[in-house]
């Protein structure tokens, strides 16, 4: 084995150049960044175990698992986003990126199937006054504040790419999980959609 | 909307124009430009060119108004007879004034001058004429018009048959068509966007403005669209008072309030062109068509998908021409258009006018013409007593009123006079010299969007027009579009519709105060055609459809409205018959002596006006046509100079060229040889990967795969074969058992999505009671295949010491979890596609780049080479594995020689149907290998023929699926599907390939060319 | 464009979904007991009404779930959507999906 | 088989033969002597054969029944105006570039009938053999098209495999330099092309009418009378028509009409959209099919670009399309032909396709005696119009299929004798 340790590469490492791009007239209308220190895992309830799973999650992580398209926050940087009936994406802020599966599996054994997806998804954060307008150029769901609020989540698509989006705050700020192999095209389209408003890209961003 | 009498004289426009007024700029100094008035910006002169000549216009002009301001009347030629044509209308309904706008790669044929917003440097040329607009040779067609009437081409050009493609058709095609495509890629960009609202208001005339205001004040999310580049609709074109203020000024204050409402979005230059199901509307926003080139980071156009809970259609109405002899002469114009040019653009469309109308709309035209100082020679109205207000208006401006009809226009390239026949003395023809005829045949509500979902417009005798029929759910119609003619009715109807729409969305609207409006007569008496002896009477101007064409259609039985359209091409031109359909239908009704409703009603289809194809494509063109999927090792492969190929959405390394290679084959051979003799590595991250868990996971897999999976021991892998329910092979792949209740499945790259869909269906729909959960992990894992006699040696350098991967500890078809590079979790599978000692190792994708580099570094001393799809394919052919060319959806397990994999002990998807007679027929082509006899070339797609048999379908015995040159064996090796299959080993056949001019002798053999006993992969 | 109310995600544009054939076509518990004719019925023969149609859809670009939908094939009006395994709602009782 | 002879018996009404001479002659008489292209007769109480469906297939069936089989009393009943279905709503392409030996001879016979059609029926349908080009974008696609092209050659059908440069010479406006899925070449059938679709309905109607066929419009079939296993009459909105034999040629409405006789078909009705651009001077020389997306295109003699893509993908009887497919088609179009971007889509429409479960048609007797079925044409019915009518007429007249349509059996699905060109299986019923 070659001596130096194996280097990790974030999905957007080569693509998300920091800087101010697009229209330069006013202040940047869109802020873009990649979240690189978050662990992800899919969690699916075992047959007839939903109730037990919800209870176990409550006690182990301090939050119920959302039963509609929402995100729920638990202890120590853990959160769960609804990902379909009896399915969730669990997220762990500040990693370790690979460390989420064992942590969940330990508490949910027999109640849920847990699969590490930390490497399967890139998580992009988009915020700013014109974030909604930029996302409207590829995403069919209504992100208006009357229709979609912080904590709300949706499984949908952006241009031709399936995404998982949830709102973080009223700025508005959103996080979008994208299958890793698609992230190059996704970033290309997102930045083209944002260029009209001027966007600021900050390479990586801490997950919390 | 229809507007009628104002009993005040037109006032100095400076009072009410929202746009700043200044002294006339020099470039606008023209006898046809009024010194004051209109909403053009006299401080912003613009230069433009038409047919190579330079002219001056003003900001706020359309190309049409600017041409009129420069005295240009002749702007185009008609489609068939190449008649000289001028400007008929002032909006998107214009049939005549089509030009090629812009130049080079940005050329846009068939652009309506009446909607082309003027910008500095605009360049336009006329089209469909040769050599020039003024002198067009094709105008001789007019002479043959008796022969080349409606549908003449169905009756001739039949002899001799071979002449059609050679002579007739090229001739016709050159003559037909209008403008010319640029022929080059479009340099501009386009966007698509989604919008959501409570209330969508289509049109910003009086009705639309009031609707938007009522809904907006109530707090609803409102989107207001108008196709024009100014909001206000007819309010900009008319000279009326609202609440004692000029209507355009009044509109300005409403617009200001709308702009101040946070939930109201106003989209000008935006045409809602289609109504679709469930309240979805498609609109096109012309973001940059009013500029020479789009600004940086801006698209040229944007297509909106608008999802609206409620919609108010306030699209106004379109004025109808009157049908009489030579009614297409340049200078014959719609009355409403004349007023628009006078009041909005401050342009005189002529110097001496005649007004001809069958309705009270003539009043406003008369007054506005007089106010602009244009002498009105006569006012012609077929109505007698009913024409009172018109007669009065004529008197007021001292114009002669004639109760009669214009029977014929005189002049060629421009109108010189009109012949009028008076009711009183029809024998005595009156002739009035003029260069402008303002005509009105009444107004047709713009019902188009109301019928896109199939609702038939309904006929109103009172209005002599079609009004909306059954409406799409959620749509209401207001103003002139609803047949509410008259300003007051429009304002009231709009306010009501807007309030109701907001109410339906849960927003209580306070009533909007109705402004005071003067009296407005809207009387009309239908006049569908003036029976003219001489001169062509045009119904569809753009397609040159005349009354006699409709008469011929009637004579020949094309009386159904759709037959009429299709046979005469009435309403099929780029204006979709906006000014022609109703006249045409009514004339057919007269001819068949039926009522208009009994004759039919044209239903409209999207788009309302033509939409740029590029806008509907949006961003998705060139390299962005579809997303591109890249593996974690992509950057590394690029550094190695890999040549990539598209496989589905993925880019995969095809081969790795080296300096000195003559062709891809050199690289491919090198990669195969290196792998067979030492070791090679291939990125297989694109394989579909599925993680399955649950107590029933094994049972679930048993039902999915033709072979048993529940019997698979933990720590082992197995090839799997999946059938469709109809018995044909769906996919092959591998299943590995990581724990009692935990499996890892791979699918082929091509079928990954289809297999996932299939598994979801089987679980969610067929067997929801099973305790199994699965999720795609295709993107989670980077996966590499290490193959070759030295594969283990390389691997041992990577895998952390504590893991024993010796042949005994980790034999063929073993599977397990290991760590590499000091603790990085990895999965190792001893499976081989190449037939060599081989492993597939997968690591979390973030390590994918590092691991492939580490593998190559570790393998370098052992002569490792990366290999691509070409080498992969050669090795699988040498080994006789089926691939995409064999699993083509038409083959069964039996066809592919895989029946041994099909379990007879259990039920599984496809089992029963695989046993149907047709799928067991002995003469089905089955999987074989073959070698070339001699050195003839062979290509996949060649068919197998018996030696000496004549080439015919009867003698077709199968086809070549895959061929490759085997550097290992030094000759061509091939796979195919041959009737009789393995029963024919040793037979000589022909690989018949006439497409490529080949006919090669082959010998059928076993498909396994290399290491048939499989010793190497167990080594 | 249809707006299809996914029973799990709410109304979404048609483009997120994939049609999956006639609903309530049950796969036999013992497939080998079926005759060829019965198999043809199961696999190939379909109601193809002009009007209300019970059909399957999958929210492919969403939650990935198959579900049932009652849609008018002429007007595209969607009367109801409901989960796999649920019996069709009593439409006489006017159960109607949002838009 | 020989081409139908072009002799035409003096007709009932439309006896004025069409030619440049008659055009000129009539023009001097003010074009007043032209007569209806087909009569509008009142339905008679009984006919030898009643064909349900006044589209291309129904009218050509009636014509060939009269011409080839000498059947005297024939009626075609149409619920609306003739040609109001798919013959008036398609993209006008004719070709015989199929893969399966069961399909190729049939579609080739159709192409041969097209080639002689205008002289046969004395009506110019503008049969234009400008060539049909199917593009390939990978070696795998090339091999599949080679297999297809060689199968065509084995059936005596013209086919040429072109490489990238040859395609570029033929159609230089395609995107050869920036494509997401680069063009590698194409399979050309030079004899393929287009036909003026409406003219096919009118021409067959005129020719059938002139042989005494009653074409009855605005006559919707409301029932099929079956007496002890035999179909004996159709009930219509214009009365009951007794018939010794009844042929169904109802395309998208096949399931509904067959249901009137208690038949359930392996067919779903789906919308296929088509689009036409504004008229422009000649740009697209032949018919081109994109291999990396759902898009095909040709240019009409009037100058409009006519193009289309895939079906909307769900059961529908609404003759209109939805936006996702529109956008998908335009994306494909601009990706294939970049200069389309600034041209405008003028009109879009939708036809109802009778999608059979294996993608191939049915021309056969039914379990009900005296009732015959022509259906399941999927998106390919127009090009088949002459042969479908010719074979259906033969099947009805002889009470047995012709060898050309022997494989298009109704019962093939149970036995598994599918004719699955695409290898997709019975979508959408297989997941």
GROMACS .gro file of N, CA and C in nm, chain B residues 99-173:
model
  225
  307UNK      N    1  -4.160   3.985  -4.212
  307UNK     CA    2  -4.026   4.017  -4.260
  307UNK      C    3  -3.924   3.920  -4.201
  308UNK      N    4  -3.808   3.917  -4.263
  308UNK     CA    5  -3.694   3.851  -4.200
  308UNK      C    6  -3.625   3.953  -4.113
  309UNK      N    7  -3.626   3.929  -3.981
  309UNK     CA    8  -3.570   4.024  -3.887
  309UNK      C    9  -3.429   3.978  -3.849
  310UNK      N   10  -3.339   4.073  -3.831
  310UNK     CA   11  -3.200   4.046  -3.794
  310UNK      C   12  -3.126   3.974  -3.905
  311UNK      N   13  -2.994   3.955  -3.882
  311UNK     CA   14  -2.909   3.900  -3.988
  311UNK      C   15  -2.824   3.785  -3.937
  312UNK      N   16  -2.761   3.715  -4.030
  312UNK     CA   17  -2.667   3.608  -3.998
  312UNK      C   18  -2.732   3.501  -3.913
  313UNK      N   19  -2.663   3.457  -3.810
  313UNK     CA   20  -2.711   3.345  -3.729
  313UNK      C   21  -2.836   3.383  -3.651
  314UNK      N   22  -2.864   3.513  -3.641
  314UNK     CA   23  -2.982   3.557  -3.565
  314UNK      C   24  -3.104   3.585  -3.653
  315UNK      N   25  -3.094   3.550  -3.781
  315UNK     CA   26  -3.207   3.580  -3.869
  315UNK      C   27  -3.333   3.507  -3.824
  316UNK      N   28  -3.444   3.581  -3.819
  316UNK     CA   29  -3.573   3.523  -3.780
  316UNK      C   30  -3.674   3.546  -3.891
  317UNK      N   31  -3.704   3.442  -3.970
  317UNK     CA   32  -3.802   3.459  -4.077
  317UNK      C   33  -3.943   3.478  -4.023
  318UNK      N   34  -4.030   3.536  -4.107
  318UNK     CA   35  -4.174   3.544  -4.078
  318UNK      C   36  -4.207   3.623  -3.952
  319UNK      N   37  -4.125   3.722  -3.921
  319UNK     CA   38  -4.152   3.804  -3.803
  319UNK      C   39  -4.252   3.914  -3.838
  320UNK      N   40  -4.354   3.929  -3.756
  320UNK     CA   41  -4.456   4.031  -3.783
  320UNK      C   42  -4.401   4.169  -3.752
  321UNK      N   43  -4.404   4.256  -3.852
  321UNK     CA   44  -4.353   4.393  -3.831
  321UNK      C   45  -4.437   4.464  -3.725
  322UNK      N   46  -4.562   4.420  -3.708
  322UNK     CA   47  -4.653   4.489  -3.616
  322UNK      C   48  -4.625   4.458  -3.470
  323UNK      N   49  -4.542   4.357  -3.443
  323UNK     CA   50  -4.508   4.328  -3.302
  323UNK      C   51  -4.358   4.341  -3.278
  324UNK      N   52  -4.281   4.363  -3.386
  324UNK     CA   53  -4.136   4.377  -3.370
  324UNK      C   54  -4.106   4.515  -3.312
  325UNK      N   55  -4.057   4.515  -3.187
  325UNK     CA   56  -4.030   4.640  -3.118
  325UNK      C   57  -3.904   4.702  -3.178
  326UNK      N   58  -3.910   4.829  -3.209
  326UNK     CA   59  -3.797   4.893  -3.277
  326UNK      C   60  -3.679   4.909  -3.181
  327UNK      N   61  -3.559   4.882  -3.230
  327UNK     CA   62  -3.438   4.909  -3.150
  327UNK      C   63  -3.332   4.967  -3.244
  328UNK      N   64  -3.233   5.029  -3.185
  328UNK     CA   65  -3.129   5.094  -3.264
  328UNK      C   66  -3.058   4.990  -3.350
  329UNK      N   67  -3.055   5.014  -3.481
  329UNK     CA   68  -2.982   4.925  -3.570
  329UNK      C   69  -3.063   4.807  -3.620
  330UNK      N   70  -3.192   4.804  -3.587
  330UNK     CA   71  -3.276   4.693  -3.636
  330UNK      C   72  -3.264   4.683  -3.788
  331UNK      N   73  -3.244   4.560  -3.835
  331UNK     CA   74  -3.235   4.537  -3.979
  331UNK      C   75  -3.339   4.432  -4.019
  332UNK      N   76  -3.421   4.467  -4.117
  332UNK     CA   77  -3.523   4.374  -4.164
  332UNK      C   78  -3.525   4.374  -4.317
  333UNK      N   79  -3.557   4.260  -4.373
  333UNK     CA   80  -3.574   4.254  -4.519
  333UNK      C   81  -3.706   4.183  -4.549
  334UNK      N   82  -3.765   4.220  -4.662
  334UNK     CA   83  -3.889   4.156  -4.703
  334UNK      C   84  -3.856   4.015  -4.755
  335UNK      N   85  -3.957   3.930  -4.765
  335UNK     CA   86  -3.932   3.790  -4.801
  335UNK      C   87  -4.027   3.741  -4.909
  336UNK      N   88  -3.995   3.622  -4.961
  336UNK     CA   89  -4.079   3.556  -5.060
  336UNK      C   90  -4.100   3.642  -5.185
  337UNK      N   91  -3.993   3.707  -5.232
  337UNK     CA   92  -4.002   3.783  -5.357
  337UNK      C   93  -3.869   3.774  -5.429
  338UNK      N   94  -3.875   3.782  -5.563
  338UNK     CA   95  -3.754   3.783  -5.642
  338UNK      C   96  -3.778   3.859  -5.772
  339UNK      N   97  -3.693   3.948  -5.818
  339UNK     CA   98  -3.567   3.985  -5.750
  339UNK      C   99  -3.587   4.088  -5.638
  340UNK      N  100  -3.701   4.163  -5.642
  340UNK     CA  101  -3.714   4.266  -5.540
  340UNK      C  102  -3.858   4.275  -5.495
  341UNK      N  103  -3.878   4.344  -5.384
  341UNK     CA  104  -4.014   4.357  -5.331
  341UNK      C  105  -4.101   4.433  -5.430
  342UNK      N  106  -4.042   4.536  -5.492
  342UNK     CA  107  -4.121   4.619  -5.584
  342UNK      C  108  -4.153   4.542  -5.711
  343UNK      N  109  -4.051   4.471  -5.766
  343UNK     CA  110  -4.072   4.393  -5.888
  343UNK      C  111  -4.049   4.246  -5.859
  344UNK      N  112  -4.157   4.170  -5.847
  344UNK     CA  113  -4.148   4.030  -5.808
  344UNK      C  114  -4.198   3.944  -5.924
  345UNK      N  115  -4.104   3.872  -5.986
  345UNK     CA  116  -4.141   3.791  -6.104
  345UNK      C  117  -4.255   3.694  -6.074
  346UNK      N  118  -4.254   3.641  -5.952
  346UNK     CA  119  -4.354   3.539  -5.922
  346UNK      C  120  -4.496   3.595  -5.924
  347UNK      N  121  -4.507   3.728  -5.936
  347UNK     CA  122  -4.640   3.787  -5.940
  347UNK      C  123  -4.719   3.739  -6.062
  348UNK      N  124  -4.648   3.678  -6.159
  348UNK     CA  125  -4.721   3.624  -6.276
  348UNK      C  126  -4.821   3.518  -6.231
  349UNK      N  127  -4.796   3.456  -6.117
  349UNK     CA  128  -4.890   3.353  -6.066
  349UNK      C  129  -5.034   3.405  -6.070
  350UNK      N  130  -5.048   3.535  -6.046
  350UNK     CA  131  -5.181   3.592  -6.043
  350UNK      C  132  -5.257   3.563  -6.173
  351UNK      N  133  -5.182   3.565  -6.284
  351UNK     CA  134  -5.247   3.544  -6.414
  351UNK      C  135  -5.307   3.405  -6.423
  352UNK      N  136  -5.241   3.309  -6.358
  352UNK     CA  137  -5.289   3.170  -6.367
  352UNK      C  138  -5.388   3.136  -6.257
  353UNK      N  139  -5.429   3.237  -6.181
  353UNK     CA  140  -5.509   3.206  -6.062
  353UNK      C  141  -5.632   3.122  -6.094
  354UNK      N  142  -5.696   3.136  -6.212
  354UNK     CA  143  -5.812   3.048  -6.236
  354UNK      C  144  -5.771   2.900  -6.237
  355UNK      N  145  -5.647   2.874  -6.280
  355UNK     CA  146  -5.601   2.735  -6.287
  355UNK      C  147  -5.548   2.688  -6.152
  356UNK      N  148  -5.481   2.777  -6.081
  356UNK     CA  149  -5.415   2.733  -5.958
  356UNK      C  150  -5.495   2.774  -5.835
  357UNK      N  151  -5.624   2.754  -5.842
  357UNK     CA  152  -5.710   2.783  -5.726
  357UNK      C  153  -5.692   2.677  -5.619
  358UNK      N  154  -5.786   2.675  -5.525
  358UNK     CA  155  -5.775   2.586  -5.410
  358UNK      C  156  -5.752   2.442  -5.455
  359UNK      N  157  -5.652   2.378  -5.395
  359UNK     CA  158  -5.630   2.236  -5.413
  359UNK      C  159  -5.596   2.193  -5.554
  360UNK      N  160  -5.553   2.287  -5.639
  360UNK     CA  161  -5.526   2.249  -5.779
  360UNK      C  162  -5.420   2.139  -5.787
  361UNK      N  163  -5.328   2.141  -5.691
  361UNK     CA  164  -5.215   2.046  -5.698
  361UNK      C  165  -5.261   1.901  -5.675
  362UNK      N  166  -5.381   1.884  -5.618
  362UNK     CA  167  -5.429   1.747  -5.603
  362UNK      C  168  -5.474   1.689  -5.737
  363UNK      N  169  -5.490   1.779  -5.834
  363UNK     CA  170  -5.549   1.735  -5.961
  363UNK      C  171  -5.447   1.723  -6.074
  364UNK      N  172  -5.323   1.756  -6.048
  364UNK     CA  173  -5.225   1.751  -6.156
  364UNK      C  174  -5.089   1.708  -6.102
  365UNK      N  175  -4.986   1.729  -6.180
  365UNK     CA  176  -4.849   1.689  -6.144
  365UNK      C  177  -4.841   1.538  -6.124
  366UNK      N  178  -4.931   1.460  -6.186
  366UNK     CA  179  -4.929   1.316  -6.159
  366UNK      C  180  -4.856   1.239  -6.268
  367UNK      N  181  -4.828   1.303  -6.376
  367UNK     CA  182  -4.771   1.228  -6.488
  367UNK      C  183  -4.648   1.297  -6.542
  368UNK      N  184  -4.538   1.229  -6.568
  368UNK     CA  185  -4.518   1.091  -6.523
  368UNK      C  186  -4.478   1.089  -6.375
  369UNK      N  187  -4.504   0.977  -6.309
  369UNK     CA  188  -4.485   0.969  -6.164
  369UNK      C  189  -4.344   1.015  -6.124
  370UNK      N  190  -4.246   0.976  -6.206
  370UNK     CA  191  -4.107   1.001  -6.166
  370UNK      C  192  -4.075   1.151  -6.166
  371UNK      N  193  -4.160   1.231  -6.232
  371UNK     CA  194  -4.130   1.374  -6.239
  371UNK      C  195  -4.158   1.447  -6.108
  372UNK      N  196  -4.235   1.385  -6.019
  372UNK     CA  197  -4.273   1.456  -5.898
  372UNK      C  198  -4.149   1.499  -5.819
  373UNK      N  199  -4.064   1.400  -5.782
  373UNK     CA  200  -3.945   1.436  -5.703
  373UNK      C  201  -3.847   1.519  -5.786
  374UNK      N  202  -3.841   1.490  -5.917
  374UNK     CA  203  -3.735   1.553  -5.997
  374UNK      C  204  -3.771   1.696  -6.036
  375UNK      N  205  -3.896   1.718  -6.072
  375UNK     CA  206  -3.931   1.847  -6.132
  375UNK      C  207  -4.036   1.923  -6.051
  376UNK      N  208  -4.157   1.864  -6.043
  376UNK     CA  209  -4.268   1.939  -5.984
  376UNK      C  210  -4.238   1.981  -5.841
  377UNK      N  211  -4.197   1.881  -5.758
  377UNK     CA  212  -4.184   1.912  -5.616
  377UNK      C  213  -4.076   2.016  -5.588
  378UNK      N  214  -3.956   2.001  -5.646
  378UNK     CA  215  -3.855   2.106  -5.621
  378UNK      C  216  -3.906   2.244  -5.660
  379UNK      N  217  -3.980   2.248  -5.772
  379UNK     CA  218  -4.036   2.376  -5.819
  379UNK      C  219  -4.131   2.432  -5.713
  380UNK      N  220  -4.224   2.347  -5.670
  380UNK     CA  221  -4.322   2.391  -5.572
  380UNK      C  222  -4.255   2.434  -5.442
  381UNK      N  223  -4.157   2.352  -5.399
  381UNK     CA  224  -4.094   2.381  -5.269
  381UNK      C  225  -4.019   2.513  -5.274
   0.00000   0.00000   0.00000
